[in-house]
Amino acid sequence: MRIVVLVSGTGSNLQSVIDAVKAGELDVEIAAVGADREGTYGVERSSEAGLETFVVNFNSFPTRDEWDAALTARVASYAPDVVVSSGFMRIVSADFIAAFHGKYLNTHPALLPAFPGAHGVRDAMAYGVKVTGCTVHWADAGVDTGPIIAQEAVTIEPGDTEESLHERIKVVERRLLVNTLAALAAV
Ligand code: GRF
């Protein structure tokens, strides 16, 4: 199973995938890692791991549609079986979703359909829920919508900050992502 991973930030979820592949625990080929901006640690750590990387910089395109078309073409050039949005903070177009229909996997730091969007951890805390978690799902053209594959709960503890809670969620999220990819690769 060939995968392309898209990141916007530190890529710690991606790192868990890289580690699992290297350890022989996950039978996937990481064809490339791409970002929507320059200077992400996710791309840096991927190059250090010897992986193919690319940047389709959102700010270098006059319109969102042109950026989206360039991203779609670049990702398609790797002929991936699965495209993983792993902390990729851009909404892609319906054309991108159509190009990778049933292949675009997203991870989200909340129990969808609760708390979609860029601030899933903050929004769960602000609402006052006592349990949140993370979700791995097939992405469609909505914001954090699409068929759910796996979820796991994480308890919000007294004294949690957005950072401390997000870090605990990410510990679970990394495992959930690796396990989901392993299950898909085994099909
Ligand atoms: C993850 O919690 C992901 O779900 C969210 O942003 C975080 C990315 O973390 N959208 P990292 O870049 O993998 O460390």
Short mmCIF file of C-alpha atoms and ligand atoms in Angstrom, two decimals:
data_model
loop_
_atom_site.label_atom_id
_atom_site.label_comp_id
_atom_site.label_asym_id
_atom_site.label_seq_id
_atom_site.Cartn_x
_atom_site.Cartn_y
_atom_site.Cartn_z
CA MET A 1 0.00 0.00 0.00
CA ARG A 2 1.51 3.29 -1.13
CA ILE A 3 0.69 6.34 0.94
CA VAL A 4 1.26 10.06 0.62
CA VAL A 5 1.16 11.97 3.92
CA LEU A 6 0.19 15.66 4.05
CA VAL A 7 1.33 17.81 6.98
CA SER A 8 1.25 21.46 8.03
CA GLY A 9 3.13 21.26 11.29
CA THR A 10 5.36 19.17 13.47
CA GLY A 11 4.28 15.81 12.07
CA SER A 12 4.49 13.75 15.24
CA ASN A 13 1.68 11.52 13.97
CA LEU A 14 3.65 11.11 10.76
CA GLN A 15 6.73 10.22 12.84
CA SER A 16 4.84 7.35 14.44
CA VAL A 17 4.03 6.05 10.94
CA ILE A 18 7.68 6.39 9.88
CA ASP A 19 8.81 4.59 13.05
CA ALA A 20 6.32 1.76 12.59
CA VAL A 21 7.41 1.26 8.96
CA LYS A 22 11.08 1.27 9.95
CA ALA A 23 10.41 -1.22 12.75
CA GLY A 24 8.73 -3.55 10.27
CA GLU A 25 5.43 -3.24 12.14
CA LEU A 26 3.57 -1.46 9.34
CA ASP A 27 3.68 -2.77 5.80
CA VAL A 28 3.19 0.45 3.83
CA GLU A 29 5.40 2.42 1.48
CA ILE A 30 5.56 6.13 2.26
CA ALA A 31 5.79 7.41 -1.33
CA ALA A 32 6.10 11.05 -0.27
CA VAL A 33 5.38 13.61 2.44
CA GLY A 34 3.96 16.97 1.36
CA ALA A 35 3.22 20.28 3.05
CA ASP A 36 1.20 23.39 2.23
CA ARG A 37 3.95 25.73 3.43
CA GLU A 38 7.71 26.00 3.70
CA GLY A 39 9.63 25.24 6.86
CA THR A 40 7.50 22.58 8.53
CA TYR A 41 9.17 20.20 10.92
CA GLY A 42 7.09 17.44 9.35
CA VAL A 43 8.91 17.85 6.02
CA GLU A 44 12.27 18.34 7.74
CA ARG A 45 12.00 15.12 9.73
CA SER A 46 10.84 13.27 6.60
CA SER A 47 13.88 14.37 4.59
CA GLU A 48 16.05 13.33 7.50
CA ALA A 49 14.38 9.92 7.34
CA GLY A 50 15.32 9.76 3.64
CA LEU A 51 11.78 10.18 2.35
CA GLU A 52 10.68 12.04 -0.78
CA THR A 53 9.16 15.41 0.20
CA PHE A 54 7.40 18.25 -1.55
CA VAL A 55 5.83 21.60 -0.77
CA VAL A 56 2.87 23.05 -2.65
CA ASN A 57 2.92 26.42 -0.95
CA PHE A 58 -0.57 27.85 -0.49
CA ASN A 59 0.79 31.39 -0.50
CA SER A 60 2.54 31.00 -3.84
CA PHE A 61 -0.70 30.61 -5.80
CA PRO A 62 -2.99 33.48 -6.82
CA THR A 63 -6.13 31.49 -6.08
CA ARG A 64 -7.15 28.58 -3.86
CA ASP A 65 -8.31 26.67 -6.96
CA GLU A 66 -4.89 26.90 -8.56
CA TRP A 67 -3.19 25.75 -5.36
CA ASP A 68 -5.66 22.91 -5.07
CA ALA A 69 -5.10 21.80 -8.68
CA ALA A 70 -1.33 21.84 -8.17
CA LEU A 71 -1.65 19.84 -4.94
CA THR A 72 -3.96 17.32 -6.61
CA ALA A 73 -1.56 16.84 -9.53
CA ARG A 74 1.45 16.47 -7.26
CA VAL A 75 -0.19 13.95 -4.97
CA ALA A 76 -1.60 12.01 -7.96
CA SER A 77 1.90 11.79 -9.46
CA TYR A 78 2.79 9.32 -6.66
CA ALA A 79 -0.20 7.10 -7.50
CA PRO A 80 -1.06 6.61 -3.82
CA ASP A 81 -3.50 4.01 -2.53
CA VAL A 82 -4.16 6.20 0.51
CA VAL A 83 -3.56 9.91 1.15
CA VAL A 84 -3.22 10.77 4.84
CA SER A 85 -4.06 14.21 6.16
CA SER A 86 -1.95 14.16 9.31
CA GLY A 87 -2.23 17.59 10.83
CA PHE A 88 -2.79 19.07 7.35
CA MET A 89 -4.57 22.30 8.16
CA ARG A 90 -6.05 23.17 4.74
CA ILE A 91 -9.47 22.35 3.45
CA VAL A 92 -9.14 20.73 0.03
CA SER A 93 -11.64 21.13 -2.80
CA ALA A 94 -14.30 18.74 -3.99
CA ASP A 95 -12.04 18.09 -7.01
CA PHE A 96 -9.25 16.86 -4.72
CA ILE A 97 -11.72 14.65 -2.86
CA ALA A 98 -13.03 13.31 -6.18
CA ALA A 99 -9.50 12.56 -7.38
CA PHE A 100 -8.81 10.53 -4.23
CA HIS A 101 -12.32 9.30 -3.59
CA GLY A 102 -12.38 6.77 -0.75
CA LYS A 103 -8.63 7.17 -0.31
CA TYR A 104 -8.31 10.38 1.72
CA LEU A 105 -7.81 9.63 5.39
CA ASN A 106 -7.92 12.29 8.10
CA THR A 107 -7.14 12.29 11.80
CA HIS A 108 -8.89 14.71 14.14
CA PRO A 109 -8.27 15.45 17.83
CA ALA A 110 -11.90 15.13 18.98
CA LEU A 111 -14.72 12.61 18.89
CA LEU A 112 -16.41 13.57 15.62
CA PRO A 113 -19.03 14.66 14.79
CA ALA A 114 -18.40 16.73 17.93
CA PHE A 115 -15.94 19.60 17.70
CA PRO A 116 -14.89 19.64 14.03
CA GLY A 117 -12.59 22.34 12.69
CA ALA A 118 -9.16 23.68 13.48
CA HIS A 119 -9.68 23.95 17.25
CA GLY A 120 -11.17 20.60 18.22
CA VAL A 121 -9.25 20.40 21.50
CA ARG A 122 -9.94 23.99 22.56
CA ASP A 123 -13.63 23.76 21.61
CA ALA A 124 -14.13 20.55 23.62
CA MET A 125 -12.58 22.18 26.69
CA ALA A 126 -14.60 25.36 26.23
CA TYR A 127 -17.83 23.35 26.01
CA GLY A 128 -16.96 21.60 29.25
CA VAL A 129 -17.19 17.99 28.11
CA LYS A 130 -15.46 15.53 30.42
CA VAL A 131 -14.46 13.09 27.71
CA THR A 132 -13.06 13.87 24.29
CA GLY A 133 -10.67 11.88 22.11
CA CYS A 134 -9.62 11.38 18.54
CA THR A 135 -11.05 10.13 15.28
CA VAL A 136 -9.61 8.58 12.13
CA HIS A 137 -12.03 8.88 9.22
CA TRP A 138 -12.35 8.96 5.45
CA ALA A 139 -12.56 12.62 4.53
CA ASP A 140 -15.20 14.00 2.21
CA ALA A 141 -15.71 17.57 1.00
CA GLY A 142 -16.90 18.82 4.41
CA VAL A 143 -14.90 19.99 7.40
CA ASP A 144 -13.93 16.86 9.35
CA THR A 145 -16.87 14.92 7.94
CA GLY A 146 -16.96 11.52 6.25
CA PRO A 147 -17.21 7.89 7.36
CA ILE A 148 -15.57 7.18 10.71
CA ILE A 149 -13.08 4.30 10.82
CA ALA A 150 -11.79 4.42 14.40
CA GLN A 151 -12.21 6.47 17.55
CA GLU A 152 -10.82 6.41 21.04
CA ALA A 153 -11.81 8.41 24.10
CA VAL A 154 -9.51 10.54 26.25
CA THR A 155 -10.63 11.92 29.61
CA ILE A 156 -10.26 15.62 30.31
CA GLU A 157 -8.57 15.98 33.69
CA PRO A 158 -8.92 18.88 36.14
CA GLY A 159 -6.05 21.29 35.49
CA ASP A 160 -5.67 20.28 31.84
CA THR A 161 -4.57 22.99 29.46
CA GLU A 162 -5.25 22.83 25.73
CA GLU A 163 -1.62 21.81 25.30
CA SER A 164 -1.54 19.07 27.93
CA LEU A 165 -4.83 17.63 26.71
CA HIS A 166 -3.78 17.76 23.05
CA GLU A 167 -0.53 15.97 23.87
CA ARG A 168 -2.44 13.15 25.65
CA ILE A 169 -4.84 12.93 22.72
CA LYS A 170 -1.94 12.74 20.28
CA VAL A 171 -0.44 9.78 22.14
CA VAL A 172 -3.67 7.89 21.41
CA GLU A 173 -4.08 9.41 17.94
CA ARG A 174 -0.65 8.19 16.80
CA ARG A 175 -1.46 4.62 17.77
CA LEU A 176 -4.93 4.82 16.19
CA LEU A 177 -3.45 6.10 12.90
CA VAL A 178 -0.79 3.38 12.74
CA ASN A 179 -3.32 0.66 13.62
CA THR A 180 -5.78 1.95 11.02
CA LEU A 181 -3.13 1.98 8.30
CA ALA A 182 -2.05 -1.52 9.31
CA ALA A 183 -5.63 -2.74 9.04
CA LEU A 184 -6.06 -1.11 5.61
CA ALA A 185 -2.75 -2.53 4.40
CA ALA A 186 -3.84 -6.00 5.44
CA VAL A 187 -7.00 -5.93 3.28
C1 GRF B 1 -3.14 16.29 15.40
O1 GRF B 1 -3.78 16.25 16.65
C2 GRF B 1 -4.15 16.37 14.29
O2 GRF B 1 -5.29 15.62 14.48
C3 GRF B 1 -4.48 17.83 14.33
O3 GRF B 1 -3.23 18.47 14.50
C4 GRF B 1 -2.38 17.59 15.20
C5 GRF B 1 -1.15 17.40 14.38
O4 GRF B 1 -0.09 16.96 15.16
N1 GRF B 1 -5.21 18.26 13.17
P1 GRF B 1 1.29 16.53 14.54
O5 GRF B 1 1.68 17.56 13.47
O6 GRF B 1 1.13 15.16 13.94
O7 GRF B 1 2.24 16.54 15.69
#
